[in-house]
CSV table of C-alpha atoms in Angstrom, one decimal:
chain,number,residue,atom,x,y,z
A,1,UNK,CA,-8.3,-13.2,33.9
A,2,UNK,CA,-5.9,-15.8,31.9
A,3,UNK,CA,-4.6,-14.8,28.4
A,4,UNK,CA,-2.6,-16.6,25.5
A,5,UNK,CA,-0.3,-14.7,23.9
A,6,UNK,CA,1.4,-16.3,20.9
A,7,UNK,CA,5.4,-15.1,20.3
A,8,UNK,CA,7.9,-16.0,18.1
A,9,UNK,CA,11.2,-18.1,19.2
A,10,UNK,CA,12.8,-14.9,19.3
A,11,UNK,CA,10.5,-12.7,21.5
A,12,UNK,CA,9.7,-15.5,23.9
A,13,UNK,CA,14.2,-15.8,24.0
A,14,UNK,CA,13.8,-12.3,24.7
A,15,UNK,CA,11.6,-12.2,26.9
A,16,UNK,CA,12.7,-14.9,29.4
A,17,UNK,CA,16.5,-13.1,29.3
A,18,UNK,CA,14.6,-10.3,30.7
A,19,UNK,CA,13.3,-12.0,33.2
A,20,UNK,CA,15.6,-13.8,34.3
A,21,UNK,CA,18.0,-10.8,34.3
A,22,UNK,CA,14.9,-10.0,37.1
A,23,UNK,CA,15.1,-12.7,38.5
A,24,UNK,CA,11.3,-13.0,38.3
A,25,UNK,CA,9.3,-15.5,35.9
A,26,UNK,CA,8.1,-14.7,32.4
A,27,UNK,CA,5.0,-14.6,33.6
A,28,UNK,CA,5.5,-12.0,36.4
A,29,UNK,CA,8.4,-9.7,34.0
A,30,UNK,CA,5.3,-9.4,31.6
A,31,UNK,CA,2.5,-8.5,33.7
A,32,UNK,CA,4.5,-6.1,35.5
A,33,UNK,CA,5.1,-4.6,31.7
A,34,UNK,CA,2.0,-4.4,31.2
A,35,UNK,CA,0.7,-2.8,34.0
A,36,UNK,CA,3.8,-0.2,33.3
A,37,UNK,CA,2.2,0.3,30.0
A,38,UNK,CA,-0.5,1.0,31.0
A,39,UNK,CA,-0.2,3.6,33.9
A,40,UNK,CA,2.8,4.9,31.1
A,41,UNK,CA,-1.2,5.4,28.8
A,42,UNK,CA,-2.9,7.1,31.6
A,43,UNK,CA,-0.3,9.4,32.5
A,44,UNK,CA,0.6,10.9,28.6
A,45,UNK,CA,-4.0,10.7,28.6
A,46,UNK,CA,-4.0,13.0,31.8
A,47,UNK,CA,-0.5,15.2,30.0
A,48,UNK,CA,-2.7,15.4,26.0
A,49,UNK,CA,-6.2,16.3,28.3
A,50,UNK,CA,-3.6,19.0,30.2
A,51,UNK,CA,-2.3,20.3,27.1
A,52,UNK,CA,-5.7,20.5,25.0
A,53,UNK,CA,-6.6,22.7,28.1
A,54,UNK,CA,-4.5,24.9,28.2
A,55,UNK,CA,-4.7,25.4,24.0
A,56,UNK,CA,-8.2,26.2,24.5
A,57,UNK,CA,-8.5,28.8,27.4
A,58,UNK,CA,-9.4,26.7,29.5
A,59,UNK,CA,-6.1,27.8,32.6
A,60,UNK,CA,-5.5,30.2,34.9
A,61,UNK,CA,-2.1,31.8,34.4
A,62,UNK,CA,-0.6,32.6,37.0
A,63,UNK,CA,2.5,35.3,37.3
A,64,UNK,CA,5.6,34.0,39.5
A,65,UNK,CA,7.0,36.1,42.1
A,66,UNK,CA,10.7,35.1,42.7
A,67,UNK,CA,11.9,37.1,46.6
A,68,UNK,CA,15.2,37.1,47.4
A,69,UNK,CA,15.6,35.1,50.7
């Protein structure tokens, strides 16, 4: 899906610098960053839901039994 984003000259220069450092095109660099950001957001949402379940008491406590071996 084509998307157009307008960057300031400073932002464009920074993107180009980082893309070149990774030996990829600016487009590929932006794509990779976007996908990583989406994956991170999904992971953080899962953590938020888990913490909310703990706060709501919707979890089963387990006792940790240590065994010397």
